[in-house]
Short mmCIF file of C-alpha atoms in Angstrom, two decimals:
data_model
loop_
_atom_site.label_atom_id
_atom_site.label_comp_id
_atom_site.label_asym_id
_atom_site.label_seq_id
_atom_site.Cartn_x
_atom_site.Cartn_y
_atom_site.Cartn_z
CA UNK A 1 -8.35 39.69 21.86
CA UNK A 2 -9.45 36.48 23.51
CA UNK A 3 -10.38 36.82 27.16
CA UNK A 4 -8.00 35.61 29.84
CA UNK A 5 -9.40 33.94 32.97
CA UNK A 6 -7.34 33.54 36.13
CA UNK A 7 -9.69 31.81 38.58
CA UNK A 8 -9.91 28.03 38.32
CA UNK A 9 -12.94 26.69 40.22
CA UNK A 10 -11.74 23.08 40.60
CA UNK A 11 -8.96 20.68 39.54
CA UNK A 12 -9.79 16.97 39.21
CA UNK A 13 -6.91 14.98 37.75
CA UNK A 14 -6.24 16.47 34.32
CA UNK A 15 -9.68 18.20 34.17
CA UNK A 16 -9.99 21.80 35.31
CA UNK A 17 -13.17 23.86 35.64
CA UNK A 18 -13.47 27.60 35.07
CA UNK A 19 -16.39 30.06 34.75
CA UNK A 20 -16.37 31.57 31.25
CA UNK A 21 -18.79 32.77 28.57
CA UNK A 22 -18.80 32.65 24.76
CA UNK A 23 -16.94 29.34 24.72
CA UNK A 24 -17.64 26.42 22.33
CA UNK A 25 -17.40 22.67 22.81
CA UNK A 26 -13.97 21.31 21.68
CA UNK A 27 -12.48 24.84 21.70
CA UNK A 28 -8.78 25.04 22.52
CA UNK A 29 -7.27 27.06 25.34
CA UNK A 30 -3.76 27.76 26.59
CA UNK A 31 -3.03 27.43 30.30
CA UNK A 32 0.11 28.87 31.86
CA UNK A 33 1.32 26.59 34.67
CA UNK A 34 4.43 26.38 36.81
CA UNK A 35 5.80 23.90 34.25
CA UNK A 36 5.16 26.16 31.24
CA UNK A 37 2.30 26.57 28.78
CA UNK A 38 0.00 23.65 27.94
CA UNK A 39 -2.94 23.23 25.59
CA UNK A 40 -6.35 22.33 27.00
CA UNK A 41 -9.61 21.41 25.27
CA UNK A 42 -13.19 22.17 26.30
CA UNK A 43 -14.99 18.88 26.95
CA UNK A 44 -18.06 19.95 28.91
CA UNK A 45 -20.16 23.12 29.22
CA UNK A 46 -22.79 23.56 31.96
CA UNK A 47 -24.13 27.12 31.87
CA UNK A 48 -21.08 29.30 32.44
CA UNK A 49 -19.14 26.43 34.04
CA UNK A 50 -16.60 25.14 31.50
CA UNK A 51 -14.54 21.95 31.97
CA UNK A 52 -11.25 21.56 30.10
CA UNK A 53 -9.00 18.57 29.58
CA UNK A 54 -5.39 19.70 30.09
CA UNK A 55 -3.07 18.02 27.59
CA UNK A 56 -0.07 17.93 29.94
CA UNK A 57 -2.17 16.69 32.88
CA UNK A 58 -3.13 18.38 36.15
CA UNK A 59 0.35 18.27 37.66
CA UNK A 60 1.59 21.79 38.40
CA UNK A 61 -1.79 23.45 37.78
CA UNK A 62 -2.91 25.88 40.50
CA UNK A 63 -6.21 27.73 40.92
CA UNK A 64 -4.62 31.09 40.03
CA UNK A 65 -3.16 30.00 36.66
CA UNK A 66 -4.14 32.00 33.57
CA UNK A 67 -6.34 30.45 30.89
CA UNK A 68 -6.70 31.99 27.43
CA UNK A 69 -9.31 30.60 25.04
CA UNK A 70 -8.09 30.52 21.43
CA UNK A 71 -11.49 30.73 19.73
CA UNK A 72 -10.81 27.69 17.50
CA UNK A 73 -10.67 23.91 17.56
CA UNK A 74 -7.52 21.82 17.05
CA UNK A 75 -5.78 22.46 13.72
CA UNK A 76 -2.88 20.98 11.78
CA UNK A 77 -0.73 22.98 9.37
CA UNK A 78 -0.70 21.52 5.87
CA UNK A 79 1.96 21.91 3.17
CA UNK A 80 4.35 19.80 1.11
CA UNK A 81 6.89 20.48 3.90
CA UNK A 82 5.09 17.88 6.03
CA UNK A 83 6.69 15.07 4.01
CA UNK A 84 9.58 13.46 5.84
CA UNK A 85 8.54 15.06 9.14
CA UNK A 86 7.46 13.60 12.52
CA UNK A 87 5.00 15.35 14.87
CA UNK A 88 3.33 14.62 18.20
CA UNK A 89 -0.39 14.63 19.03
CA UNK A 90 -0.40 18.41 19.47
CA UNK A 91 1.11 18.99 16.03
CA UNK A 92 4.46 20.03 17.51
CA UNK A 93 7.63 18.66 15.82
CA UNK A 94 9.07 15.53 17.37
CA UNK A 95 12.05 15.43 14.98
CA UNK A 96 13.70 18.69 16.21
CA UNK A 97 12.78 20.34 12.89
CA UNK A 98 11.09 23.75 12.55
CA UNK A 99 7.44 24.17 13.56
CA UNK A 100 4.99 24.68 10.66
CA UNK A 101 2.57 27.60 10.93
CA UNK A 102 1.21 28.13 7.40
CA UNK A 103 -2.14 26.98 6.01
CA UNK A 104 -3.83 25.57 9.16
CA UNK A 105 -6.71 23.14 8.50
CA UNK A 106 -9.22 21.96 11.10
CA UNK A 107 -9.11 18.31 12.10
CA UNK A 108 -12.02 15.97 12.77
CA UNK A 109 -14.33 17.44 10.12
CA UNK A 110 -17.17 15.52 8.43
CA UNK A 111 -16.51 12.67 6.01
CA UNK A 112 -16.69 13.30 2.26
CA UNK A 113 -20.02 13.81 0.50
CA UNK A 114 -21.00 10.46 -1.14
CA UNK A 115 -21.74 12.30 -4.40
CA UNK A 116 -18.03 13.14 -4.64
CA UNK A 117 -16.96 9.50 -4.28
CA UNK A 118 -16.44 6.82 -6.90
CA UNK A 119 -16.53 3.04 -6.55
CA UNK A 120 -13.33 1.39 -5.38
CA UNK A 121 -11.76 -0.16 -8.48
CA UNK A 122 -7.95 0.07 -8.25
CA UNK A 123 -5.54 -2.30 -6.51
CA UNK A 124 -2.77 -1.22 -4.11
CA UNK A 125 0.21 -3.53 -4.58
CA UNK A 126 2.17 -4.30 -1.40
CA UNK A 127 4.53 -7.14 -2.41
CA UNK A 128 2.98 -9.34 0.31
CA UNK A 129 1.38 -12.44 -1.32
CA UNK A 130 -1.22 -12.98 1.44
CA UNK A 131 -2.53 -9.48 0.69
CA UNK A 132 -1.96 -9.04 -3.06
CA UNK A 133 -3.00 -12.55 -4.09
CA UNK A 134 -5.54 -13.70 -1.51
CA UNK A 135 -7.07 -10.55 0.06
CA UNK A 136 -6.26 -7.71 -2.28
CA UNK A 137 -6.06 -4.20 -0.80
CA UNK A 138 -8.16 -1.77 -2.84
CA UNK A 139 -7.78 2.01 -3.16
CA UNK A 140 -10.18 3.82 -0.74
CA UNK A 141 -10.75 0.66 1.33
CA UNK A 142 -10.87 0.79 5.14
CA UNK A 143 -9.42 -2.36 6.68
CA UNK A 144 -8.35 -3.26 10.23
CA UNK A 145 -5.52 -5.64 11.04
CA UNK A 146 -6.86 -7.75 13.93
CA UNK A 147 -4.00 -9.01 16.04
CA UNK A 148 -3.15 -10.23 19.53
CA UNK A 149 -0.34 -8.62 21.51
CA UNK A 150 3.10 -9.84 20.57
CA UNK A 151 2.34 -10.32 16.87
CA UNK A 152 4.60 -8.41 14.43
CA UNK A 153 1.88 -5.94 13.36
CA UNK A 154 4.18 -2.90 13.48
CA UNK A 155 6.74 -4.74 11.33
CA UNK A 156 3.94 -5.54 8.87
CA UNK A 157 2.85 -1.88 8.76
CA UNK A 158 6.44 -0.72 8.21
CA UNK A 159 6.81 -3.15 5.27
CA UNK A 160 3.54 -1.96 3.75
CA UNK A 161 4.69 1.67 4.21
CA UNK A 162 7.92 0.94 2.31
CA UNK A 163 6.40 -1.17 -0.48
CA UNK A 164 2.84 0.03 -1.11
CA UNK A 165 2.45 1.63 -4.54
CA UNK A 166 0.95 4.94 -3.36
CA UNK A 167 2.08 8.58 -3.49
CA UNK A 168 1.99 9.45 0.22
CA UNK A 169 2.06 7.44 3.47
CA UNK A 170 0.59 8.97 6.65
CA UNK A 171 1.53 6.98 9.74
CA UNK A 172 -0.38 7.58 12.97
CA UNK A 173 1.06 5.90 16.07
CA UNK A 174 -1.00 5.75 19.29
CA UNK A 175 0.45 4.63 22.62
CA UNK A 176 3.63 3.41 20.92
CA UNK A 177 6.53 2.16 22.99
CA UNK A 178 9.55 4.33 22.30
CA UNK A 179 11.30 1.32 20.71
CA UNK A 180 8.41 0.93 18.23
CA UNK A 181 8.55 4.64 17.36
CA UNK A 182 12.31 4.37 16.68
CA UNK A 183 11.72 1.17 14.68
CA UNK A 184 9.27 2.94 12.33
CA UNK A 185 11.55 5.97 12.00
CA UNK A 186 14.73 3.98 11.32
CA UNK A 187 13.06 1.42 9.01
CA UNK A 188 11.45 4.08 6.81
CA UNK A 189 14.64 6.14 6.80
CA UNK A 190 16.84 3.21 5.77
CA UNK A 191 14.26 2.01 3.22
CA UNK A 192 14.12 5.45 1.59
CA UNK A 193 10.38 5.82 2.26
CA UNK A 194 10.56 8.61 4.87
CA UNK A 195 10.64 11.28 2.14
CA UNK A 196 7.05 10.40 1.12
CA UNK A 197 5.85 9.80 4.70
CA UNK A 198 4.28 12.04 7.36
CA UNK A 199 4.33 10.64 10.91
CA UNK A 200 2.11 11.66 13.83
CA UNK A 201 3.32 9.77 16.89
CA UNK A 202 1.90 9.51 20.40
CA UNK A 203 4.10 7.47 22.72
CA UNK A 204 2.93 5.76 25.91
CA UNK A 205 4.65 8.53 27.91
CA UNK A 206 2.72 11.37 26.19
CA UNK A 207 -0.54 12.96 27.49
CA UNK A 208 -3.60 10.73 27.01
CA UNK A 209 -5.65 13.41 25.26
CA UNK A 210 -3.01 13.70 22.50
CA UNK A 211 -3.67 10.04 21.62
CA UNK A 212 -7.21 11.00 20.57
CA UNK A 213 -5.87 13.63 18.16
CA UNK A 214 -3.58 11.29 16.18
CA UNK A 215 -6.20 9.70 13.85
CA UNK A 216 -7.88 13.07 13.20
CA UNK A 217 -4.59 14.81 12.39
CA UNK A 218 -3.43 11.93 10.18
CA UNK A 219 -6.73 11.84 8.26
CA UNK A 220 -6.97 15.64 7.91
CA UNK A 221 -3.50 15.71 6.32
CA UNK A 222 -4.32 12.66 4.14
CA UNK A 223 -7.49 14.34 2.89
CA UNK A 224 -5.56 17.49 1.89
CA UNK A 225 -3.00 15.44 -0.04
CA UNK A 226 -5.85 13.51 -1.71
CA UNK A 227 -7.46 16.78 -2.81
CA UNK A 228 -4.17 17.53 -4.60
CA UNK A 229 -4.67 14.36 -6.64
CA UNK A 230 -2.44 12.03 -4.64
CA UNK A 231 -3.20 8.45 -3.57
CA UNK A 232 -2.66 8.37 0.20
CA UNK A 233 -2.37 5.33 2.48
CA UNK A 234 -3.08 6.01 6.17
CA UNK A 235 -1.56 3.47 8.58
CA UNK A 236 -2.85 3.63 12.17
CA UNK A 237 -1.54 1.65 15.14
CA UNK A 238 -3.18 0.87 17.50
CA UNK A 239 -6.91 1.73 17.51
CA UNK A 240 -7.41 -0.20 20.77
CA UNK A 241 -5.07 2.33 22.45
CA UNK A 242 -7.21 5.09 20.92
CA UNK A 243 -10.37 3.52 22.40
CA UNK A 244 -8.67 3.03 25.79
CA UNK A 245 -7.75 6.74 25.83
CA UNK A 246 -11.40 7.56 25.10
CA UNK A 247 -12.40 5.33 28.01
CA UNK A 248 -9.90 6.99 30.37
CA UNK A 249 -11.10 10.49 29.51
CA UNK A 250 -14.79 9.45 29.70
CA UNK A 251 -14.16 8.18 33.24
CA UNK A 252 -12.59 11.50 34.31
CA UNK A 253 -15.64 13.26 32.84
CA UNK A 254 -17.87 10.91 34.88
CA UNK A 255 -19.72 9.72 31.76
CA UNK A 256 -21.99 6.71 32.14
CA UNK A 257 -19.94 3.74 30.85
CA UNK A 258 -21.27 1.27 28.30
CA UNK A 259 -19.84 -2.14 27.35
CA UNK A 260 -16.76 -3.01 29.50
CA UNK A 261 -16.34 0.60 30.60
CA UNK A 262 -16.07 2.09 27.09
CA UNK A 263 -18.18 5.19 26.36
CA UNK A 264 -21.55 4.67 24.68
CA UNK A 265 -20.46 6.46 21.49
CA UNK A 266 -17.52 4.10 20.81
CA UNK A 267 -19.08 2.88 17.53
CA UNK A 268 -19.71 6.37 16.12
CA UNK A 269 -16.26 7.59 17.24
CA UNK A 270 -14.58 4.73 15.36
CA UNK A 271 -16.89 5.09 12.35
CA UNK A 272 -16.24 8.83 11.99
CA UNK A 273 -12.54 8.03 11.50
CA UNK A 274 -12.85 5.01 9.22
CA UNK A 275 -15.43 6.75 7.00
CA UNK A 276 -12.74 9.21 5.91
CA UNK A 277 -11.55 6.57 3.41
CA UNK A 278 -12.51 7.87 -0.03
CA UNK A 279 -11.73 7.79 -3.76
CA UNK A 280 -12.58 11.26 -5.09
CA UNK A 281 -14.23 11.48 -8.50
CA UNK A 282 -11.94 14.35 -9.55
CA UNK A 283 -8.89 14.03 -7.27
CA UNK A 284 -6.88 11.42 -5.32
CA UNK A 285 -7.81 8.90 -2.65
CA UNK A 286 -7.47 7.97 1.03
CA UNK A 287 -7.06 4.30 2.03
CA UNK A 288 -6.98 3.26 5.72
CA UNK A 289 -5.18 0.28 7.30
CA UNK A 290 -5.53 0.30 11.09
CA UNK A 291 -4.17 -2.19 13.63
CA UNK A 292 -6.70 -3.27 16.28
CA UNK A 293 -5.20 -5.44 19.00
CA UNK A 294 -7.60 -7.93 20.58
CA UNK A 295 -7.05 -8.37 24.35
CA UNK A 296 -6.88 -12.11 25.04
CA UNK A 297 -7.50 -12.89 21.33
CA UNK A 298 -11.16 -11.99 21.96
CA UNK A 299 -12.82 -10.87 18.73
CA UNK A 300 -16.00 -10.03 20.72
CA UNK A 301 -14.09 -7.35 22.68
CA UNK A 302 -15.92 -4.01 22.12
CA UNK A 303 -13.20 -2.45 19.93
CA UNK A 304 -12.76 -5.23 17.29
CA UNK A 305 -16.47 -6.07 17.56
CA UNK A 306 -17.57 -2.51 16.69
CA UNK A 307 -14.81 -2.18 14.09
CA UNK A 308 -16.07 -5.22 12.18
CA UNK A 309 -19.43 -3.50 11.50
CA UNK A 310 -17.71 -0.45 10.00
CA UNK A 311 -14.92 -1.79 7.81
CA UNK A 312 -14.81 -3.76 4.55
CA UNK A 313 -13.27 -6.94 5.91
CA UNK A 314 -10.11 -7.45 7.99
CA UNK A 315 -6.63 -8.96 7.96
CA UNK A 316 -6.24 -11.44 10.81
CA UNK A 317 -2.65 -11.67 12.06
CA UNK A 318 -1.90 -14.84 14.00
CA UNK A 319 1.22 -16.92 14.53
CA UNK A 320 3.34 -14.34 12.71
CA UNK A 321 1.37 -14.49 9.46
CA UNK A 322 -1.87 -13.32 7.86
CA UNK A 323 -4.37 -16.17 8.37
CA UNK A 324 -6.36 -16.91 5.17
CA UNK A 325 -9.51 -18.10 7.00
CA UNK A 326 -9.91 -15.17 9.42
CA UNK A 327 -8.99 -12.59 6.78
CA UNK A 328 -11.35 -11.05 4.26
CA UNK A 329 -11.23 -8.19 1.76
CA UNK A 330 -14.81 -7.52 0.69
CA UNK A 331 -13.70 -5.32 -2.22
CA UNK A 332 -11.14 -7.71 -3.75
CA UNK A 333 -13.61 -8.87 -6.38
CA UNK A 334 -13.63 -5.27 -7.73
CA UNK A 335 -10.00 -5.66 -8.83
CA UNK A 336 -8.83 -9.29 -8.94
CA UNK A 337 -10.76 -9.94 -12.16
CA UNK A 338 -8.55 -7.38 -13.93
CA UNK A 339 -5.10 -8.57 -12.79
CA UNK A 340 -4.44 -11.91 -14.54
CA UNK A 341 -6.98 -14.39 -15.85
CA UNK A 342 -5.81 -17.11 -13.43
CA UNK A 343 -5.91 -14.92 -10.26
CA UNK A 344 -9.37 -15.82 -8.95
CA UNK A 345 -9.27 -19.51 -9.87
CA UNK A 346 -5.80 -20.00 -8.37
CA UNK A 347 -6.73 -18.06 -5.21
CA UNK A 348 -9.86 -20.16 -4.64
CA UNK A 349 -8.18 -23.45 -5.53
CA UNK A 350 -5.19 -22.93 -3.24
CA UNK A 351 -7.34 -21.91 -0.26
CA UNK A 352 -9.62 -24.91 -0.80
CA UNK A 353 -6.60 -27.24 -0.75
CA UNK A 354 -5.13 -25.45 2.28
CA UNK A 355 -8.42 -26.05 4.11
CA UNK A 356 -8.14 -29.76 3.24
CA UNK A 357 -4.55 -29.69 4.58
CA UNK A 358 -5.84 -28.33 7.91
CA UNK A 359 -8.34 -31.22 8.12
CA UNK A 360 -5.53 -33.69 7.37
CA UNK A 361 -3.40 -32.17 10.16
CA UNK A 362 -6.27 -32.81 12.55
CA UNK A 363 -6.57 -36.43 11.39
CA UNK A 364 -2.83 -36.91 11.81
CA UNK A 365 -2.86 -35.49 15.34
CA UNK A 366 -5.57 -38.04 16.27
CA UNK A 367 -3.46 -40.95 14.98
CA UNK A 368 -5.32 -41.78 11.75
CA UNK A 369 -3.44 -43.55 8.96
CA UNK A 370 -2.31 -41.17 6.22
CA UNK A 371 -3.39 -41.96 2.65
CA UNK A 372 -1.41 -41.00 -0.45
CA UNK A 373 -3.73 -37.97 -0.87
CA UNK A 374 -3.14 -36.95 2.76
CA UNK A 375 0.64 -37.09 2.22
CA UNK A 376 0.27 -34.81 -0.81
CA UNK A 377 -1.80 -32.36 1.24
CA UNK A 378 0.78 -32.34 4.05
CA UNK A 379 3.55 -31.53 1.60
CA UNK A 380 1.39 -28.84 -0.03
CA UNK A 381 0.46 -27.18 3.28
CA UNK A 382 4.07 -26.91 4.41
CA UNK A 383 5.16 -25.42 1.07
CA UNK A 384 2.21 -23.00 1.04
CA UNK A 385 2.99 -21.72 4.55
CA UNK A 386 6.71 -21.39 3.87
CA UNK A 387 6.65 -19.86 0.38
CA UNK A 388 3.47 -17.73 0.35
CA UNK A 389 2.14 -17.22 3.90
CA UNK A 390 5.37 -16.23 5.67
CA UNK A 391 5.56 -12.46 6.13
CA UNK A 392 9.22 -12.56 5.06
CA UNK A 393 8.12 -13.47 1.51
CA UNK A 394 8.38 -10.40 -0.70
CA UNK A 395 7.34 -10.84 -4.34
CA UNK A 396 5.05 -9.00 -6.77
CA UNK A 397 1.59 -10.39 -7.55
CA UNK A 398 2.63 -12.05 -10.83
CA UNK A 399 5.55 -13.77 -9.07
CA UNK A 400 3.19 -14.98 -6.33
CA UNK A 401 0.78 -16.42 -8.92
CA UNK A 402 3.64 -18.23 -10.71
CA UNK A 403 4.90 -19.54 -7.36
CA UNK A 404 1.37 -20.79 -6.61
CA UNK A 405 1.36 -22.85 -9.80
CA UNK A 406 4.82 -24.24 -8.97
CA UNK A 407 3.69 -25.29 -5.49
CA UNK A 408 0.64 -27.07 -6.94
CA UNK A 409 2.72 -28.80 -9.61
CA UNK A 410 5.26 -30.05 -7.05
CA UNK A 411 2.52 -31.68 -4.93
CA UNK A 412 -0.36 -32.72 -7.20
CA UNK A 413 -1.31 -33.90 -10.65
CA UNK A 414 -3.06 -31.18 -12.63
CA UNK A 415 -6.46 -32.95 -12.53
CA UNK A 416 -6.35 -33.13 -8.70
CA UNK A 417 -6.40 -29.35 -8.24
CA UNK A 418 -9.98 -28.73 -9.40
CA UNK A 419 -8.87 -25.76 -11.52
CA UNK A 420 -10.32 -25.20 -15.03
CA UNK A 421 -8.53 -27.14 -17.77
CA UNK A 422 -7.97 -24.06 -19.98
CA UNK A 423 -6.03 -22.39 -17.14
CA UNK A 424 -4.11 -25.60 -16.50
CA UNK A 425 -3.09 -25.70 -20.18
CA UNK A 426 -1.96 -22.08 -20.04
CA UNK A 427 -0.13 -21.94 -16.69
CA UNK A 428 0.73 -25.47 -15.47
CA UNK A 429 4.56 -25.63 -15.23
CA UNK A 430 6.23 -27.95 -17.73
CA UNK A 431 8.47 -30.23 -15.68
CA UNK A 432 12.00 -30.66 -17.02
#
């Protein structure tokens, strides 16, 4: 039997302090308050003085409430029954379905032994040309989506969840507005993707400490599915909310703040989550796509700044589309040489011409005369943005490559593109 303590020494916000022995850091406890039973987690031990973060907050807690330590850290129950289900940051059902109690696995464990990993070498198709064609997503990659507030990053994640060619989707929502939560739920349900999806959702109205559990629960479940041989895509939104929750709890613990008030271990906390991305040598894989919103479009903000040192590139969402110049997939060269022989040359050629189009736009805005070449570039840039960059475009990779050739042929002569002549001979559209 676990001991029960009924004398709380102090209550400071959502942190309570009790004298107890034989307790471990991060151990869970149950506290019975006037509002019912809530979980709490040990976050500081000083001799026999133990501080706990109460999930439901300090409201309704009195010094005579009973605390029972559970002798374990946070766990999530794993089985095939998770598919199609929605849970909160405590692992309790949010979809009014039955609670799962079988096969509990601990969350927040170490990342996979490098000897068990293999090199990333398989592509994940999403049907989004700016990803598939220009910054290919690779199995076991960890990539953030850098975005400013107001951009359609949740809509982008929902599309990826519906269209990505993987076995299982694990969606972790942190600090979501209730409308966004319903959007994910309804979109996946209507698109028929909910049956292969597990959702862990923390809304803005839920306890702050539950926000910190969402990535760990999502990744623990993803890892278990991967060990069964499945390719799993973990979608997290928004890691800046996760970091802000860390900051809020660090302040209540009176930790010494680091850059802009964030705790000093922000980098290692982010890294420990992203490093869970893996392609097992004898099982499945875990791939991570995580939204990171940039306050004020500031890429030097501590959260995107630290994230950039951990991940293998980024997608940069701006103006409602994935920007080709801010975006980078460092692993794309592992796969885009195996797709179609024109993939790399077309990708490089089109981006080079789009860069020239941007220069021409600048010249035009300053009142320079437009040459015949400039007019061609202006036509090309508009077609490129409309037919390939727009997030509404939904075509497979081969269709995107063919469309790329058609755009080039409608704007330029073949020799003006700078693409190898043997590829021109093979793929240049024959005009009627």
